[in-house]
Short mmCIF file of C-alpha atoms in Angstrom, two decimals:
data_model
loop_
_atom_site.label_atom_id
_atom_site.label_comp_id
_atom_site.label_asym_id
_atom_site.label_seq_id
_atom_site.Cartn_x
_atom_site.Cartn_y
_atom_site.Cartn_z
CA MET A 269 120.32 109.53 90.99
CA MET A 270 120.17 111.43 87.71
CA PRO A 271 119.65 115.21 87.84
CA GLY A 272 115.97 115.99 88.11
CA GLY A 273 115.17 112.35 88.88
CA LEU A 274 113.63 111.02 92.07
CA SER A 275 115.80 109.71 94.87
CA GLU A 276 115.27 106.28 96.35
CA THR A 277 112.53 105.93 98.97
CA LYS A 278 113.81 106.71 102.46
CA PRO A 279 112.18 106.49 105.90
CA ALA A 280 110.78 109.82 107.03
CA THR A 281 113.03 111.94 109.23
CA PRO A 282 112.13 114.61 111.80
CA GLU A 283 112.96 117.23 109.13
CA VAL A 284 110.47 115.67 106.69
CA GLN A 285 107.83 115.50 109.46
CA HIS A 286 108.43 119.21 110.10
CA ILE A 287 107.89 119.99 106.40
CA VAL A 288 104.68 117.91 106.40
CA ASN A 289 103.47 119.72 109.54
CA GLU A 290 104.05 123.05 107.80
CA VAL A 291 101.80 122.14 104.84
CA LYS A 292 99.12 120.29 106.85
CA SER A 293 96.81 123.32 106.95
CA GLN A 294 97.21 123.80 103.18
CA PHE A 295 96.22 120.15 102.62
CA GLU A 296 93.30 120.30 105.06
CA SER A 297 92.03 123.46 103.37
CA LYS A 298 92.10 121.80 99.93
CA GLU A 299 90.41 118.66 101.30
CA ASN A 300 87.96 120.67 103.42
CA ARG A 301 88.52 118.46 106.48
CA THR A 302 90.91 118.04 109.38
CA TYR A 303 93.12 115.09 110.27
CA GLY A 304 94.06 113.94 113.76
CA ILE A 305 96.83 111.72 112.40
CA PHE A 306 99.31 113.29 109.96
CA GLU A 307 102.49 111.24 110.19
CA ALA A 308 105.17 111.17 107.51
CA ILE A 309 106.15 107.55 106.78
CA ALA A 310 108.52 107.68 103.80
CA TYR A 311 109.73 110.15 101.21
CA LYS A 312 111.61 110.76 97.98
CA THR A 313 113.25 113.97 96.84
CA GLN A 314 113.75 115.64 93.49
CA VAL A 315 116.30 118.43 93.16
CA VAL A 316 114.99 121.28 91.02
CA ALA A 317 115.40 125.03 91.75
CA GLY A 318 114.80 123.93 95.34
CA ILE A 319 113.62 120.48 96.41
CA ASN A 320 110.38 118.64 95.66
CA TYR A 321 109.48 116.23 98.45
CA PHE A 322 107.16 113.34 97.64
CA VAL A 323 105.93 112.15 101.05
CA LYS A 324 103.74 109.23 102.10
CA VAL A 325 101.63 110.45 105.04
CA GLN A 326 99.45 108.33 107.29
CA VAL A 327 96.11 110.10 107.95
CA SER A 328 94.16 107.30 109.71
CA ASP A 329 94.65 103.70 110.81
CA VAL A 330 94.40 102.49 107.20
CA ASN A 331 94.43 105.58 104.97
CA TYR A 332 97.42 107.34 103.47
CA VAL A 333 97.98 110.29 101.18
CA HIS A 334 100.94 111.21 99.00
CA LEU A 335 102.00 114.85 99.15
CA LYS A 336 104.20 116.77 96.73
CA VAL A 337 105.81 119.64 98.62
CA PHE A 338 108.14 122.24 97.14
CA GLN A 339 110.83 123.66 99.43
CA ARG A 340 112.45 126.76 97.99
CA LEU A 341 116.15 127.45 98.27
CA PRO A 342 117.20 128.71 101.74
CA HIS A 343 118.11 132.22 100.58
CA GLU A 344 114.52 132.78 99.42
CA ASN A 345 113.35 132.66 103.07
CA GLN A 346 109.99 131.03 102.31
CA GLY A 347 108.37 127.99 103.82
CA PRO A 348 107.35 124.86 101.96
CA SER A 349 104.29 124.85 99.73
CA LEU A 350 101.93 122.02 98.87
CA VAL A 351 101.91 121.66 95.08
CA GLY A 352 99.99 118.41 94.70
CA PHE A 353 98.56 115.41 96.49
CA GLN A 354 97.01 112.00 95.91
CA THR A 355 94.40 110.55 98.28
CA GLY A 356 93.09 107.01 98.69
CA LYS A 357 96.53 105.47 99.12
CA THR A 358 97.54 102.47 101.24
CA ARG A 359 100.72 101.79 103.19
CA ASP A 360 101.93 99.56 100.35
CA ASP A 361 101.40 102.02 97.48
CA PRO A 362 104.79 103.11 96.11
CA LEU A 363 105.73 106.77 95.99
CA THR A 364 105.91 107.85 92.36
CA TYR A 365 106.26 111.10 90.49
CA PHE A 366 103.00 113.01 90.03
#
């Protein structure tokens, strides 16, 4: 992986699910709705002054969203923040930079 580039797509881990859970309310607020299903499926990372996570999240039986979440460096003692998202995705849509 080149510096600043995206990693390969990896299956979601419990850590990634935790990050997604932490930004769920931010996403729901921006979308003005709530989701019963919010399961991280896959992700890519980008190392910046922290880490950008690009995460494919299942929100219904057939609907997915892609989230861009910024996780600051540990010494900053701040949780992750939702910096962007794409709706209307399917399970087969590739995760790309946005």
